[in-house]
Structures are given as structure tokens and as C-alpha cells.
Amino acid sequence: MSNFQQRIPIEENKHPAFAFFLTLLFTFFVLVRPQELFQPLNGLPIIAILSVLSVIVILLAHRPIKLMPQHYLMLAIFPVTIISGGLNGWLGEGVTEANKFINGGLIPLFIFSVVYNSASRQKTFMWLSLIAALIFIHNGYTQQTSGSTYGWASNSRYVEDGRITYIGILSDPNDLGVFFMMNIPFSLYFMTKSNGMGKVLGLTTFCLLLYGIYMTNSRGTMLAVVGMAALYMLIRFGGTKAIIAGLTLSPPVLFIASTFRTVSSQEASAMGRLWAWWDGLEMLKVNPVFGIGSNNFMEQHGRVAHNTYIQIAAELGLSGYILWTTVLLLTLAMGFSAIMYTKNRLPEDITEKIQAELTLCSTFFYSLCGFAMTAFFLSRHRFIIYFMVAGLLLASYQRLAKLIGDEFTIDYKKTIKKILVIEASILIFIYIILKLTV
């Protein structure tokens, strides 16, 4: 077992159903937002209450509790954010922003990595997420067809010539598109692994999710969907077959892409984003260790960076950038280990139970890959849905490590070294792109 992992002393395994029930309620209120739809619930801190209750129940009754490196990394962002705020004359704002990382990042990551310790619980979450997505798609369809621009959900209305929205954390069409995109692997999982009606529902939700992304008209999401499909083909079929498949699918993809807003770097909005990236690198150059302070990018530039990696590097410096990006890349490395384990062994050498767990882990891996790709075009470093899915992947990884043993677990030292190289490469790659385009 890795030195990074710590186990709270236990006497027996306990997985209280009440904690699982609380997380389902938490997910429902985070996504569907009934507290904003129904007047009696308006203003009640329901999500905060459910979050605190979940943590209390876990600490008191759930055993074992395993802490992974990602938990420590997210916790380390807390003092970094406070120090960054203090050094930039915004100590109070630094504390406020640090608390947001805890509430919207560390806590959901912790809760979901601990409570969702079985395949059945994770499948329940995926179905709940897909049902929520269908609700949002119907609301968006209503916005586009009602004639009033409004949907049935509270004051949600479409923006910018028909780009659908929802409410709460998904009130921006880009956020809604990211959510739809992250659900695509869930729908494909049920389409390929279910029987009868499950396959039909999986296929139906897959088609509707693509339609939902089309209605959001989100360029970043569209590019992430294409990238996620390309990554799957590359891993599944290898280089030559992936290229052939890509060429075969390129005509319909290009046709669909042509109906979206242009993604050219010469388009005014895109150029504005590229200049935001440039300013972000300049901010990092001036404040390389702790940045300009969380939430200060917009204060200095006038708009968000439209790039998660640039925004967090500019606001929290290399210290915050390395911590946040390592959480993402280390989680992806754990998911990728499930894919490589399958590829490096004959099917008959893998038991049915292990294969089922590997498939689930791979599903969460592709969902997070989609998020990592959209992070190049959107500023979403505290996107709570990302942390929830990351928690699910951590739970899957821990179950696989227990089933398979040391031959499955990743080498943390080697992985961290590779991650640091990737993190440096991301910033260098963005810098080169900017030098060639702006």
C-alpha cells in the first residue's frame, strides 16, 4: 500500500446506507436545484446542510476511510489561496476563496471517494446524473420552442440566439454543455453493458445528450467531444485504425461543427480569449509563486481567462497550478491504469468481477478526460461535478487495487515526475500557440 494513503483505524467494515442516501440528495439538489424551483425552499442552505451531514455520518459511521493523495493536494490549496490573497492585499477575500475550494472541491471529492465504494452505488449515481441531464434537455427544448425564450425551470432562458441554459451552477450554456459531455460515457456504459431496456435507454440518452450539446452551441464542449472520441479510438484501436476511423467519421463531424459558432482564432471572441491567455501568462510571470490572488483575474483583465489552467496559474501561481493540475492528472493516471491493465492481459486472465470494475473505472476516466479537454477553453477550476466524478474514479481505483493487488497500483514517484513534465508542457504549449496566433 502506498505511503501516500492513510487508513483510519477500524474494527470492521461499515458502509451506512444513510450516508449514500445523503449523497444522492446532495447530487439531486446540486444538479436539479429544487431549492430554486420551489418558493418554500428558496434561501435555505440545503446543499451546505447535506454536505455537512454527509461528512459527519462518514466520520462517525463509515469504515474504512481511506485518504488518497488527491485529498491532501486539495487540502494544500487552502493555505496557498489564503497566502496568495494576503500577499496581494486581499486576505479576507483569500479566506473566502479558500473556503470555496473546500466546499466545492475537497468535500465532494472526499464524500464521493468514500461513500461510492460499490459498483451498484456508482451505477445509481450515473442514472441519477443522466435523468438530470434529460430534465435539462427538456427545459432547453422548451426554451427554444416556447416562443418566449423561457423554459419551465424558474427564470431560465436561452441566450445568444438560442443557446440553452438551466439554473444554478448550470445557468451558463458552456457549463451545461460540459455536464452533457461528461454524461456521454455514462450513457455509452449502459448502452453496452445493459440488457434489453437498459441498452435502449442508454442509446436514447446518448442521442439526446448529443442533441443537448448541439442546443448549448458550446464550442469548447464540441471540441472536447471530438477529442474524447479520438482518444477512445486511439486507445482502443491503435494509431492506424484510429486514423482510418477518424477519416471515416470526419465528414459528419465537420458538418455538425459547421453549424456551431466558428472556432477560428481570427474570430473576435476567440481572439479575445487568446489575449486573455496571454495576459494570464504575464500575470504568472510577475507573480510566479502565489499568483495575483484567487478571483482577481477578472479584476485585472476584465473577463475570465477561458482556460482553467491559465486562470489558476495566474491567480494562485505555480504553487496552486501544480496542486490543482496534479489532482486532475493523478486521477486520470489512476483511471488510465485500468485501461492499460485490460490491454496488457488476455481476456481469459481477467475475472468477470474485475472486468466489470475495470469498465466502470474506464467510464469515469473518459468522463474526466472530457472535462480536462474543456478546461482548455473554459475557466472551471471549482466545477463541483468534476470533483464528484473524480471521487467516483478514486473509489473505483481503490476497489481494483484491493481486488488485484500491488500489480495494479501506480508508482506514485514515477507518476508525479511525469505529471510535473506534463504540467510544464501545458504552459509551454499554450505559450507557443499564443506566439503563433496573437
mmCIF file of N, CA, C and O in Angstrom, residues 286-364:
data_model
loop_
_atom_site.group_PDB
_atom_site.id
_atom_site.type_symbol
_atom_site.label_atom_id
_atom_site.label_comp_id
_atom_site.label_asym_id
_atom_site.label_seq_id
_atom_site.Cartn_x
_atom_site.Cartn_y
_atom_site.Cartn_z
ATOM 1 N N VAL A 286 4.829 37.820 -13.458
ATOM 2 C CA VAL A 286 5.033 38.837 -12.425
ATOM 3 C C VAL A 286 4.924 38.234 -11.024
ATOM 4 O O VAL A 286 5.641 38.620 -10.102
ATOM 5 N N ASN A 287 3.997 37.260 -10.854
ATOM 6 C CA ASN A 287 3.774 36.633 -9.544
ATOM 7 C C ASN A 287 3.875 35.113 -9.695
ATOM 8 O O ASN A 287 2.857 34.406 -9.660
ATOM 9 N N PRO A 288 5.078 34.584 -9.889
ATOM 10 C CA PRO A 288 5.217 33.176 -10.275
ATOM 11 C C PRO A 288 4.886 32.158 -9.187
ATOM 12 O O PRO A 288 4.514 31.032 -9.506
ATOM 13 N N VAL A 289 5.010 32.517 -7.922
ATOM 14 C CA VAL A 289 4.835 31.518 -6.861
ATOM 15 C C VAL A 289 3.406 31.452 -6.368
ATOM 16 O O VAL A 289 2.792 30.379 -6.323
ATOM 17 N N PHE A 290 2.821 32.607 -6.007
ATOM 18 C CA PHE A 290 1.477 32.608 -5.431
ATOM 19 C C PHE A 290 0.449 33.362 -6.268
ATOM 20 O O PHE A 290 -0.704 33.483 -5.870
ATOM 21 N N GLY A 291 0.836 33.876 -7.418
ATOM 22 C CA GLY A 291 -0.124 34.497 -8.320
ATOM 23 C C GLY A 291 -0.671 35.823 -7.842
ATOM 24 O O GLY A 291 -0.175 36.431 -6.883
ATOM 25 N N ILE A 292 -1.733 36.260 -8.505
ATOM 26 C CA ILE A 292 -2.320 37.571 -8.222
ATOM 27 C C ILE A 292 -3.480 37.491 -7.236
ATOM 28 O O ILE A 292 -4.090 38.499 -6.901
ATOM 29 N N GLY A 293 -3.793 36.295 -6.781
ATOM 30 C CA GLY A 293 -4.894 36.122 -5.840
ATOM 31 C C GLY A 293 -6.114 35.530 -6.509
ATOM 32 O O GLY A 293 -6.497 35.924 -7.615
ATOM 33 N N SER A 294 -6.747 34.572 -5.829
ATOM 34 C CA SER A 294 -7.931 33.912 -6.378
ATOM 35 C C SER A 294 -9.057 34.906 -6.629
ATOM 36 O O SER A 294 -9.325 35.787 -5.814
ATOM 37 N N ASN A 295 -9.669 34.793 -7.783
ATOM 38 C CA ASN A 295 -10.795 35.647 -8.215
ATOM 39 C C ASN A 295 -10.345 37.040 -8.644
ATOM 40 O O ASN A 295 -11.176 37.925 -8.864
ATOM 41 N N ASN A 296 -9.029 37.265 -8.771
ATOM 42 C CA ASN A 296 -8.530 38.579 -9.165
ATOM 43 C C ASN A 296 -8.244 38.687 -10.665
ATOM 44 O O ASN A 296 -7.927 39.772 -11.147
ATOM 45 N N PHE A 297 -8.313 37.571 -11.386
ATOM 46 C CA PHE A 297 -8.040 37.636 -12.820
ATOM 47 C C PHE A 297 -9.015 38.580 -13.508
ATOM 48 O O PHE A 297 -8.628 39.432 -14.310
ATOM 49 N N MET A 298 -10.282 38.433 -13.177
ATOM 50 C CA MET A 298 -11.294 39.273 -13.806
ATOM 51 C C MET A 298 -11.145 40.727 -13.387
ATOM 52 O O MET A 298 -11.438 41.644 -14.168
ATOM 53 N N GLU A 299 -10.672 40.942 -12.160
ATOM 54 C CA GLU A 299 -10.458 42.311 -11.690
ATOM 55 C C GLU A 299 -9.403 43.024 -12.532
ATOM 56 O O GLU A 299 -9.527 44.200 -12.845
ATOM 57 N N GLN A 300 -8.366 42.295 -12.930
ATOM 58 C CA GLN A 300 -7.257 42.911 -13.651
ATOM 59 C C GLN A 300 -7.435 42.872 -15.167
ATOM 60 O O GLN A 300 -6.957 43.762 -15.864
ATOM 61 N N HIS A 301 -8.106 41.830 -15.664
ATOM 62 C CA HIS A 301 -8.234 41.691 -17.114
ATOM 63 C C HIS A 301 -9.601 42.144 -17.625
ATOM 64 O O HIS A 301 -9.725 42.584 -18.774
ATOM 65 N N GLY A 302 -10.629 42.005 -16.795
ATOM 66 C CA GLY A 302 -11.967 42.406 -17.221
ATOM 67 C C GLY A 302 -12.859 41.251 -17.657
ATOM 68 O O GLY A 302 -14.057 41.428 -17.862
ATOM 69 N N ARG A 303 -12.276 40.068 -17.816
ATOM 70 C CA ARG A 303 -13.037 38.874 -18.159
ATOM 71 C C ARG A 303 -12.254 37.664 -17.662
ATOM 72 O O ARG A 303 -11.067 37.768 -17.354
ATOM 73 N N VAL A 304 -12.911 36.513 -17.573
ATOM 74 C CA VAL A 304 -12.206 35.305 -17.142
ATOM 75 C C VAL A 304 -11.248 34.859 -18.236
ATOM 76 O O VAL A 304 -11.350 35.295 -19.388
ATOM 77 N N ALA A 305 -10.347 33.945 -17.900
ATOM 78 C CA ALA A 305 -9.311 33.532 -18.843
ATOM 79 C C ALA A 305 -9.828 32.605 -19.931
ATOM 80 O O ALA A 305 -9.181 32.429 -20.957
ATOM 81 N N HIS A 306 -10.987 31.987 -19.711
ATOM 82 C CA HIS A 306 -11.493 30.976 -20.639
ATOM 83 C C HIS A 306 -10.472 29.869 -20.850
ATOM 84 O O HIS A 306 -10.363 29.303 -21.937
ATOM 85 N N ASN A 307 -9.723 29.579 -19.810
ATOM 86 C CA ASN A 307 -8.771 28.478 -19.794
ATOM 87 C C ASN A 307 -8.462 28.197 -18.328
ATOM 88 O O ASN A 307 -7.856 29.029 -17.651
ATOM 89 N N THR A 308 -8.891 27.044 -17.838
ATOM 90 C CA THR A 308 -8.740 26.735 -16.421
ATOM 91 C C THR A 308 -7.281 26.730 -15.993
ATOM 92 O O THR A 308 -6.924 27.240 -14.928
ATOM 93 N N TYR A 309 -6.423 26.161 -16.816
ATOM 94 C CA TYR A 309 -5.009 26.046 -16.458
ATOM 95 C C TYR A 309 -4.364 27.430 -16.358
ATOM 96 O O TYR A 309 -3.594 27.699 -15.427
ATOM 97 N N ILE A 310 -4.695 28.305 -17.297
ATOM 98 C CA ILE A 310 -4.149 29.665 -17.270
ATOM 99 C C ILE A 310 -4.714 30.436 -16.089
ATOM 100 O O ILE A 310 -3.980 31.142 -15.379
ATOM 101 N N GLN A 311 -6.003 30.311 -15.852
ATOM 102 C CA GLN A 311 -6.626 31.093 -14.784
ATOM 103 C C GLN A 311 -6.061 30.726 -13.418
ATOM 104 O O GLN A 311 -5.736 31.602 -12.622
ATOM 105 N N ILE A 312 -5.939 29.440 -13.145
ATOM 106 C CA ILE A 312 -5.451 29.055 -11.810
ATOM 107 C C ILE A 312 -3.959 29.350 -11.668
ATOM 108 O O ILE A 312 -3.487 29.693 -10.582
ATOM 109 N N ALA A 313 -3.198 29.255 -12.785
ATOM 110 C CA ALA A 313 -1.777 29.604 -12.724
ATOM 111 C C ALA A 313 -1.608 31.097 -12.469
ATOM 112 O O ALA A 313 -0.733 31.507 -11.695
ATOM 113 N N ALA A 314 -2.441 31.913 -13.113
ATOM 114 C CA ALA A 314 -2.344 33.361 -12.923
ATOM 115 C C ALA A 314 -2.774 33.759 -11.521
ATOM 116 O O ALA A 314 -2.144 34.615 -10.888
ATOM 117 N N GLU A 315 -3.824 33.146 -11.002
ATOM 118 C CA GLU A 315 -4.388 33.563 -9.722
ATOM 119 C C GLU A 315 -3.645 32.975 -8.522
ATOM 120 O O GLU A 315 -3.500 33.648 -7.498
ATOM 121 N N LEU A 316 -3.189 31.726 -8.620
ATOM 122 C CA LEU A 316 -2.532 31.070 -7.483
ATOM 123 C C LEU A 316 -1.070 30.740 -7.748
ATOM 124 O O LEU A 316 -0.433 30.082 -6.930
ATOM 125 N N GLY A 317 -0.541 31.179 -8.882
ATOM 126 C CA GLY A 317 0.859 30.940 -9.185
ATOM 127 C C GLY A 317 1.153 29.476 -9.453
ATOM 128 O O GLY A 317 0.247 28.638 -9.533
ATOM 129 N N LEU A 318 2.427 29.176 -9.558
ATOM 130 C CA LEU A 318 2.831 27.797 -9.839
ATOM 131 C C LEU A 318 2.464 26.861 -8.697
ATOM 132 O O LEU A 318 2.203 25.671 -8.919
ATOM 133 N N SER A 319 2.436 27.373 -7.468
ATOM 134 C CA SER A 319 2.088 26.519 -6.324
ATOM 135 C C SER A 319 0.655 26.011 -6.458
ATOM 136 O O SER A 319 0.393 24.805 -6.340
ATOM 137 N N GLY A 320 -0.286 26.907 -6.709
ATOM 138 C CA GLY A 320 -1.676 26.481 -6.873
ATOM 139 C C GLY A 320 -1.890 25.705 -8.154
ATOM 140 O O GLY A 320 -2.662 24.721 -8.175
ATOM 141 N N TYR A 321 -1.220 26.119 -9.220
ATOM 142 C CA TYR A 321 -1.355 25.424 -10.509
ATOM 143 C C TYR A 321 -0.898 23.975 -10.402
ATOM 144 O O TYR A 321 -1.577 23.059 -10.884
ATOM 145 N N ILE A 322 0.240 23.759 -9.770
ATOM 146 C CA ILE A 322 0.762 22.396 -9.634
ATOM 147 C C ILE A 322 -0.160 21.547 -8.773
ATOM 148 O O ILE A 322 -0.447 20.382 -9.098
ATOM 149 N N LEU A 323 -0.654 22.103 -7.674
ATOM 150 C CA LEU A 323 -1.540 21.341 -6.798
ATOM 151 C C LEU A 323 -2.823 20.946 -7.520
ATOM 152 O O LEU A 323 -3.223 19.772 -7.525
ATOM 153 N N TRP A 324 -3.485 21.930 -8.142
ATOM 154 C CA TRP A 324 -4.782 21.653 -8.785
ATOM 155 C C TRP A 324 -4.609 20.705 -9.974
ATOM 156 O O TRP A 324 -5.370 19.736 -10.122
ATOM 157 N N THR A 325 -3.629 20.968 -10.812
ATOM 158 C CA THR A 325 -3.447 20.150 -12.007
ATOM 159 C C THR A 325 -2.988 18.743 -11.649
ATOM 160 O O THR A 325 -3.354 17.771 -12.327
ATOM 161 N N THR A 326 -2.218 18.606 -10.576
ATOM 162 C CA THR A 326 -1.791 17.275 -10.148
ATOM 163 C C THR A 326 -2.977 16.440 -9.683
ATOM 164 O O THR A 326 -3.012 15.225 -9.924
ATOM 165 N N VAL A 327 -3.941 17.068 -9.027
ATOM 166 C CA VAL A 327 -5.157 16.333 -8.640
ATOM 167 C C VAL A 327 -5.820 15.744 -9.877
ATOM 168 O O VAL A 327 -6.179 14.555 -9.916
ATOM 169 N N LEU A 328 -5.980 16.560 -10.898
ATOM 170 C CA LEU A 328 -6.636 16.106 -12.125
ATOM 171 C C LEU A 328 -5.817 15.021 -12.827
ATOM 172 O O LEU A 328 -6.344 13.949 -13.156
ATOM 173 N N LEU A 329 -4.523 15.279 -13.053
ATOM 174 C CA LEU A 329 -3.708 14.343 -13.832
ATOM 175 C C LEU A 329 -3.438 13.051 -13.073
ATOM 176 O O LEU A 329 -3.379 11.974 -13.682
ATOM 177 N N LEU A 330 -3.284 13.122 -11.758
ATOM 178 C CA LEU A 330 -3.073 11.906 -10.979
ATOM 179 C C LEU A 330 -4.327 11.032 -10.994
ATOM 180 O O LEU A 330 -4.235 9.797 -11.082
ATOM 181 N N THR A 331 -5.487 11.666 -10.928
ATOM 182 C CA THR A 331 -6.740 10.907 -11.007
ATOM 183 C C THR A 331 -6.885 10.258 -12.376
ATOM 184 O O THR A 331 -7.296 9.098 -12.491
ATOM 185 N N LEU A 332 -6.536 10.995 -13.430
ATOM 186 C CA LEU A 332 -6.571 10.426 -14.774
ATOM 187 C C LEU A 332 -5.578 9.272 -14.907
ATOM 188 O O LEU A 332 -5.865 8.263 -15.576
ATOM 189 N N ALA A 333 -4.410 9.397 -14.278
ATOM 190 C CA ALA A 333 -3.410 8.320 -14.331
ATOM 191 C C ALA A 333 -3.953 7.057 -13.682
ATOM 192 O O ALA A 333 -3.709 5.937 -14.163
ATOM 193 N N MET A 334 -4.706 7.213 -12.603
ATOM 194 C CA MET A 334 -5.314 6.054 -11.946
ATOM 195 C C MET A 334 -6.348 5.399 -12.858
ATOM 196 O O MET A 334 -6.436 4.165 -12.947
ATOM 197 N N GLY A 335 -7.135 6.225 -13.536
ATOM 198 C CA GLY A 335 -8.111 5.674 -14.472
ATOM 199 C C GLY A 335 -7.453 5.000 -15.661
ATOM 200 O O GLY A 335 -7.896 3.938 -16.122
ATOM 201 N N PHE A 336 -6.374 5.603 -16.142
ATOM 202 C CA PHE A 336 -5.664 5.036 -17.296
ATOM 203 C C PHE A 336 -5.031 3.694 -16.941
ATOM 204 O O PHE A 336 -4.880 2.824 -17.808
ATOM 205 N N SER A 337 -4.659 3.513 -15.673
ATOM 206 C CA SER A 337 -4.080 2.236 -15.259
ATOM 207 C C SER A 337 -5.075 1.094 -15.443
ATOM 208 O O SER A 337 -4.678 -0.040 -15.721
ATOM 209 N N ALA A 338 -6.374 1.391 -15.300
ATOM 210 C CA ALA A 338 -7.400 0.364 -15.529
ATOM 211 C C ALA A 338 -7.445 -0.030 -16.994
ATOM 212 O O ALA A 338 -7.583 -1.215 -17.339
ATOM 213 N N ILE A 339 -7.314 0.944 -17.879
ATOM 214 C CA ILE A 339 -7.324 0.665 -19.316
ATOM 215 C C ILE A 339 -6.098 -0.152 -19.715
ATOM 216 O O ILE A 339 -6.195 -1.137 -20.457
ATOM 217 N N MET A 340 -4.942 0.219 -19.204
ATOM 218 C CA MET A 340 -3.712 -0.484 -19.558
ATOM 219 C C MET A 340 -3.697 -1.889 -18.980
ATOM 220 O O MET A 340 -3.139 -2.816 -19.593
ATOM 221 N N TYR A 341 -4.284 -2.084 -17.823
ATOM 222 C CA TYR A 341 -4.358 -3.432 -17.246
ATOM 223 C C TYR A 341 -5.154 -4.348 -18.167
ATOM 224 O O TYR A 341 -4.783 -5.506 -18.383
ATOM 225 N N THR A 342 -6.239 -3.823 -18.734
ATOM 226 C CA THR A 342 -7.054 -4.617 -19.653
ATOM 227 C C THR A 342 -6.298 -4.917 -20.937
ATOM 228 O O THR A 342 -6.341 -6.044 -21.450
ATOM 229 N N LYS A 343 -5.593 -3.918 -21.469
ATOM 230 C CA LYS A 343 -4.890 -4.099 -22.738
ATOM 231 C C LYS A 343 -3.705 -5.053 -22.624
ATOM 232 O O LYS A 343 -3.337 -5.720 -23.604
ATOM 233 N N ASN A 344 -3.091 -5.116 -21.460
ATOM 234 C CA ASN A 344 -1.869 -5.901 -21.293
ATOM 235 C C ASN A 344 -2.115 -7.346 -20.861
ATOM 236 O O ASN A 344 -1.163 -8.076 -20.579
ATOM 237 N N ARG A 345 -3.401 -7.738 -20.800
ATOM 238 C CA ARG A 345 -3.710 -9.099 -20.385
ATOM 239 C C ARG A 345 -4.740 -9.726 -21.306
ATOM 240 O O ARG A 345 -5.577 -9.033 -21.880
ATOM 241 N N LEU A 346 -4.670 -11.043 -21.407
ATOM 242 C CA LEU A 346 -5.650 -11.771 -22.210
ATOM 243 C C LEU A 346 -6.998 -11.759 -21.504
ATOM 244 O O LEU A 346 -7.057 -11.781 -20.263
ATOM 245 N N PRO A 347 -8.093 -11.703 -22.262
ATOM 246 C CA PRO A 347 -9.429 -11.663 -21.648
ATOM 247 C C PRO A 347 -9.674 -12.798 -20.667
ATOM 248 O O PRO A 347 -10.317 -12.601 -19.628
ATOM 249 N N GLU A 348 -9.148 -13.990 -20.975
ATOM 250 C CA GLU A 348 -9.395 -15.134 -20.096
ATOM 251 C C GLU A 348 -8.626 -15.032 -18.774
ATOM 252 O O GLU A 348 -8.909 -15.781 -17.826
ATOM 253 N N ASP A 349 -7.663 -14.114 -18.713
ATOM 254 C CA ASP A 349 -6.899 -13.935 -17.477
ATOM 255 C C ASP A 349 -7.557 -12.950 -16.517
ATOM 256 O O ASP A 349 -7.061 -12.741 -15.402
ATOM 257 N N ILE A 350 -8.645 -12.338 -16.944
ATOM 258 C CA ILE A 350 -9.338 -11.339 -16.119
ATOM 259 C C ILE A 350 -10.697 -11.889 -15.705
ATOM 260 O O ILE A 350 -11.505 -12.269 -16.558
ATOM 261 N N THR A 351 -10.948 -11.948 -14.416
ATOM 262 C CA THR A 351 -12.225 -12.467 -13.932
ATOM 263 C C THR A 351 -13.362 -11.515 -14.291
ATOM 264 O O THR A 351 -13.147 -10.323 -14.569
ATOM 265 N N GLU A 352 -14.573 -12.028 -14.274
ATOM 266 C CA GLU A 352 -15.743 -11.222 -14.634
ATOM 267 C C GLU A 352 -15.906 -10.033 -13.695
ATOM 268 O O GLU A 352 -16.244 -8.927 -14.120
ATOM 269 N N LYS A 353 -15.677 -10.261 -12.404
ATOM 270 C CA LYS A 353 -15.831 -9.186 -11.419
ATOM 271 C C LYS A 353 -14.811 -8.078 -11.659
ATOM 272 O O LYS A 353 -15.152 -6.884 -11.642
ATOM 273 N N ILE A 354 -13.559 -8.479 -11.897
ATOM 274 C CA ILE A 354 -12.511 -7.477 -12.140
ATOM 275 C C ILE A 354 -12.795 -6.716 -13.428
ATOM 276 O O ILE A 354 -12.627 -5.498 -13.497
ATOM 277 N N GLN A 355 -13.254 -7.415 -14.477
ATOM 278 C CA GLN A 355 -13.562 -6.752 -15.743
ATOM 279 C C GLN A 355 -14.670 -5.727 -15.572
ATOM 280 O O GLN A 355 -14.625 -4.639 -16.150
ATOM 281 N N ALA A 356 -15.672 -6.077 -14.769
ATOM 282 C CA ALA A 356 -16.769 -5.135 -14.518
ATOM 283 C C ALA A 356 -16.256 -3.875 -13.823
ATOM 284 O O ALA A 356 -16.662 -2.751 -14.161
ATOM 285 N N GLU A 357 -15.342 -4.058 -12.872
ATOM 286 C CA GLU A 357 -14.776 -2.907 -12.164
ATOM 287 C C GLU A 357 -13.876 -2.085 -13.086
ATOM 288 O O GLU A 357 -13.868 -0.857 -13.031
ATOM 289 N N LEU A 358 -13.112 -2.769 -13.938
ATOM 290 C CA LEU A 358 -12.251 -2.064 -14.887
ATOM 291 C C LEU A 358 -13.067 -1.213 -15.848
ATOM 292 O O LEU A 358 -12.684 -0.081 -16.179
ATOM 293 N N THR A 359 -14.205 -1.728 -16.297
ATOM 294 C CA THR A 359 -15.068 -0.987 -17.219
ATOM 295 C C THR A 359 -15.638 0.263 -16.552
ATOM 296 O O THR A 359 -15.683 1.337 -17.155
ATOM 297 N N LEU A 360 -16.048 0.130 -15.310
ATOM 298 C CA LEU A 360 -16.565 1.293 -14.582
ATOM 299 C C LEU A 360 -15.485 2.357 -14.420
ATOM 300 O O LEU A 360 -15.722 3.549 -14.652
ATOM 301 N N CYS A 361 -14.304 1.925 -14.024
ATOM 302 C CA CYS A 361 -13.195 2.865 -13.832
ATOM 303 C C CYS A 361 -12.855 3.573 -15.146
ATOM 304 O O CYS A 361 -12.611 4.785 -15.167
ATOM 305 N N SER A 362 -12.870 2.831 -16.250
ATOM 306 C CA SER A 362 -12.587 3.415 -17.563
ATOM 307 C C SER A 362 -13.664 4.425 -17.953
ATOM 308 O O SER A 362 -13.371 5.447 -18.591
ATOM 309 N N THR A 363 -14.901 4.160 -17.574
ATOM 310 C CA THR A 363 -16.002 5.083 -17.866
ATOM 311 C C THR A 363 -15.764 6.433 -17.212
ATOM 312 O O THR A 363 -15.902 7.493 -17.842
ATOM 313 N N PHE A 364 -15.382 6.409 -15.943
ATOM 314 C CA PHE A 364 -15.105 7.664 -15.238
ATOM 315 C C PHE A 364 -13.859 8.337 -15.816
ATOM 316 O O PHE A 364 -13.775 9.575 -15.844
#
